[in-house]
Amino acid sequence: VIEKEPKHTWDKVYIFFPSDNCIKYSLARNYPDQPYENLIEQKHKSQKSLQEVLGRKVHDLRFLQYSNLMHCGSYWDWDQPGGFIHVSPLTWGQSAKTCPAMNYYWNSKVPSNEYRVYREGLEYLLENAKPFGNDDGVELGVKVSSSDSDGVVQECSC
């Protein structure tokens, strides 16, 4: 988006990262060729890079961490009719990049039960997130952003 529209801005972007403990004791198992210290270093470099790229493009930019490692996904306009949710449940022993995915659409006056569950899950994440760098048991990697009040995107950062 930034390359095609250099003046584009977002109202808010929330980016969730796995904690250092989550990387060390859980996610590192999916990357046996990399020491967990390298994965932790990559996480911190990613946060700094995202801050540089998005810092002047986003009105409300937050870097957060969370404690439940379950899904990666994308949320677009998740809080209103027309919304779209894409999720990939993490599968034991598999890389998050290759886990199967599911798509949910809010294409009626009320969202489906499945859509509501994932919407409520994101709301739970937002209520329980810790600031980036607070590793008191926080463990999930998810990216959430909203474009010009149009929608919210959630992508895995792990």
Protein backbone atom coordinates (compact mmCIF):
# COMPACT_ATOMS: atom_id res chain seq x y z
CA VAL A 1 0.00 0.00 0.00
CA ILE A 2 2.75 2.46 0.94
CA GLU A 3 4.59 1.92 -2.35
CA LYS A 4 1.42 2.52 -4.42
CA GLU A 5 0.06 5.32 -2.21
CA PRO A 6 2.94 7.00 -0.33
CA LYS A 7 0.56 9.45 1.39
CA HIS A 8 -1.77 6.72 2.64
CA THR A 9 -2.34 6.66 6.40
CA TRP A 10 -4.16 4.37 8.82
CA ASP A 11 -6.23 5.28 11.85
CA LYS A 12 -4.82 2.46 13.93
CA VAL A 13 -2.51 -0.51 13.68
CA TYR A 14 -2.06 -2.96 16.53
CA ILE A 15 0.72 -5.51 16.16
CA PHE A 16 0.92 -8.48 18.52
CA PHE A 17 4.16 -10.43 18.99
CA PRO A 18 5.02 -13.68 20.75
CA SER A 19 6.83 -13.22 24.05
CA ASP A 20 10.43 -14.30 24.41
CA ASN A 21 9.26 -17.19 26.59
CA CYS A 22 6.76 -18.30 23.95
CA ILE A 23 9.46 -18.26 21.31
CA LYS A 24 11.89 -20.15 23.53
CA TYR A 25 9.49 -22.81 24.86
CA SER A 26 6.95 -23.18 22.06
CA LEU A 27 7.53 -21.56 18.66
CA ALA A 28 11.22 -22.45 18.42
CA ARG A 29 10.22 -26.10 18.07
CA ASN A 30 8.83 -25.25 14.63
CA TYR A 31 12.20 -23.77 13.58
CA PRO A 32 14.76 -26.43 14.59
CA ASP A 33 17.50 -24.95 12.39
CA GLN A 34 17.45 -21.61 14.23
CA PRO A 35 18.45 -21.03 17.85
CA TYR A 36 15.63 -19.41 19.80
CA GLU A 37 17.93 -16.46 20.55
CA ASN A 38 17.97 -15.66 16.82
CA LEU A 39 14.17 -15.80 16.66
CA ILE A 40 13.92 -13.41 19.61
CA GLU A 41 16.41 -11.05 17.98
CA GLN A 42 14.39 -11.18 14.73
CA LYS A 43 11.24 -10.29 16.68
CA HIS A 44 12.87 -7.18 18.11
CA LYS A 45 14.31 -6.16 14.73
CA SER A 46 10.86 -6.63 13.19
CA GLN A 47 9.30 -4.33 15.78
CA LYS A 48 11.91 -1.63 15.13
CA SER A 49 11.49 -1.95 11.36
CA LEU A 50 7.70 -1.74 11.61
CA GLN A 51 8.03 1.32 13.85
CA GLU A 52 10.21 3.00 11.21
CA VAL A 53 7.84 2.15 8.34
CA LEU A 54 4.55 2.83 10.11
CA GLY A 55 5.48 5.47 12.70
CA ARG A 56 4.43 8.45 10.57
CA LYS A 57 1.68 6.60 8.70
CA VAL A 58 -0.46 5.50 11.64
CA HIS A 59 -2.32 7.71 14.09
CA ASP A 60 -2.55 5.02 16.80
CA LEU A 61 0.35 2.54 16.49
CA ARG A 62 0.75 -0.04 19.25
CA PHE A 63 3.11 -2.98 19.70
CA LEU A 64 1.62 -5.57 22.04
CA GLN A 65 2.14 -9.12 23.29
CA TYR A 66 -0.30 -11.77 24.36
CA SER A 67 -0.30 -15.10 26.17
CA ASN A 68 -2.36 -17.58 24.12
CA LEU A 69 -0.73 -19.14 21.11
CA MET A 70 -3.56 -20.50 18.96
CA HIS A 71 -4.16 -18.74 15.63
CA CYS A 72 -2.72 -16.44 13.05
CA GLY A 73 -5.10 -14.55 10.83
CA SER A 74 -6.33 -11.39 9.14
CA TYR A 75 -9.28 -9.28 10.24
CA TRP A 76 -10.75 -6.76 7.76
CA ASP A 77 -13.67 -4.55 8.86
CA TRP A 78 -14.16 -7.19 11.54
CA ASP A 79 -16.51 -5.08 13.65
CA GLN A 80 -19.18 -4.29 11.03
CA PRO A 81 -21.32 -5.91 8.31
CA GLY A 82 -19.20 -6.66 5.24
CA GLY A 83 -16.31 -7.76 7.45
CA PHE A 84 -13.93 -10.58 6.61
CA ILE A 85 -11.94 -12.85 8.94
CA HIS A 86 -9.20 -15.21 7.75
CA VAL A 87 -7.71 -17.54 10.37
CA SER A 88 -5.06 -20.25 10.42
CA PRO A 89 -5.18 -22.40 13.54
CA LEU A 90 -1.68 -23.34 14.57
CA THR A 91 -1.13 -27.07 14.13
CA TRP A 92 1.21 -28.96 16.47
CA GLY A 93 4.73 -29.26 15.08
CA GLN A 94 3.94 -27.24 11.94
CA SER A 95 5.13 -23.84 10.79
CA ALA A 96 2.44 -21.16 11.05
CA LYS A 97 3.17 -20.38 7.39
CA THR A 98 1.84 -23.76 6.22
CA CYS A 99 -1.16 -24.35 8.52
CA PRO A 100 -4.58 -24.68 6.83
CA ALA A 101 -6.77 -21.59 6.77
CA MET A 102 -10.48 -20.75 6.99
CA ASN A 103 -12.40 -17.67 5.82
CA TYR A 104 -15.47 -16.12 7.43
CA TYR A 105 -17.64 -13.29 6.05
CA TRP A 106 -20.19 -11.04 7.74
CA ASN A 107 -22.57 -10.89 4.78
CA SER A 108 -25.93 -10.57 6.56
CA LYS A 109 -27.50 -8.31 9.19
CA VAL A 110 -25.96 -10.37 11.97
CA PRO A 111 -22.69 -12.33 11.79
CA SER A 112 -22.64 -16.13 11.81
CA ASN A 113 -21.83 -17.94 15.06
CA GLU A 114 -18.35 -18.79 13.75
CA TYR A 115 -17.69 -15.19 12.76
CA ARG A 116 -18.86 -13.99 16.19
CA VAL A 117 -16.51 -16.40 17.96
CA TYR A 118 -13.45 -15.12 16.07
CA ARG A 119 -14.58 -11.51 16.48
CA GLU A 120 -14.93 -12.04 20.24
CA GLY A 121 -11.52 -13.73 20.25
CA LEU A 122 -9.91 -10.63 18.75
CA GLU A 123 -11.74 -8.42 21.23
CA TYR A 124 -10.35 -10.62 24.03
CA LEU A 125 -6.84 -10.23 22.61
CA LEU A 126 -7.21 -6.46 22.55
CA GLU A 127 -8.44 -6.38 26.16
CA ASN A 128 -5.69 -8.63 27.51
CA ALA A 129 -2.64 -7.60 25.52
CA LYS A 130 0.53 -6.38 27.25
CA PRO A 131 2.88 -3.69 25.92
CA PHE A 132 5.70 -4.94 23.68
CA GLY A 133 8.71 -5.92 25.76
CA ASN A 134 6.59 -7.04 28.75
CA ASP A 135 7.41 -10.76 28.83
CA ASP A 136 5.39 -11.65 31.90
CA GLY A 137 3.89 -14.73 30.27
CA VAL A 138 2.77 -13.08 27.03
CA GLU A 139 2.98 -15.36 24.04
CA LEU A 140 0.93 -14.75 20.87
CA GLY A 141 2.04 -13.40 17.51
CA VAL A 142 -0.67 -11.49 15.68
CA LYS A 143 -0.80 -8.28 13.70
CA VAL A 144 -3.91 -6.10 13.70
CA SER A 145 -4.41 -2.91 11.70
CA SER A 146 -7.22 -0.63 10.55
CA SER A 147 -7.08 1.30 7.28
CA ASP A 148 -8.78 4.73 7.25
CA SER A 149 -11.56 3.42 9.49
CA ASP A 150 -12.24 0.89 6.72
CA GLY A 151 -11.15 -2.26 8.47
CA VAL A 152 -8.86 -4.26 10.64
CA VAL A 153 -6.17 -6.67 9.50
CA GLN A 154 -4.63 -9.37 11.62
CA GLU A 155 -1.57 -11.30 10.48
CA CYS A 156 0.77 -13.65 12.21
CA SER A 157 4.12 -12.19 13.18
CA CYS A 158 5.71 -15.51 14.09
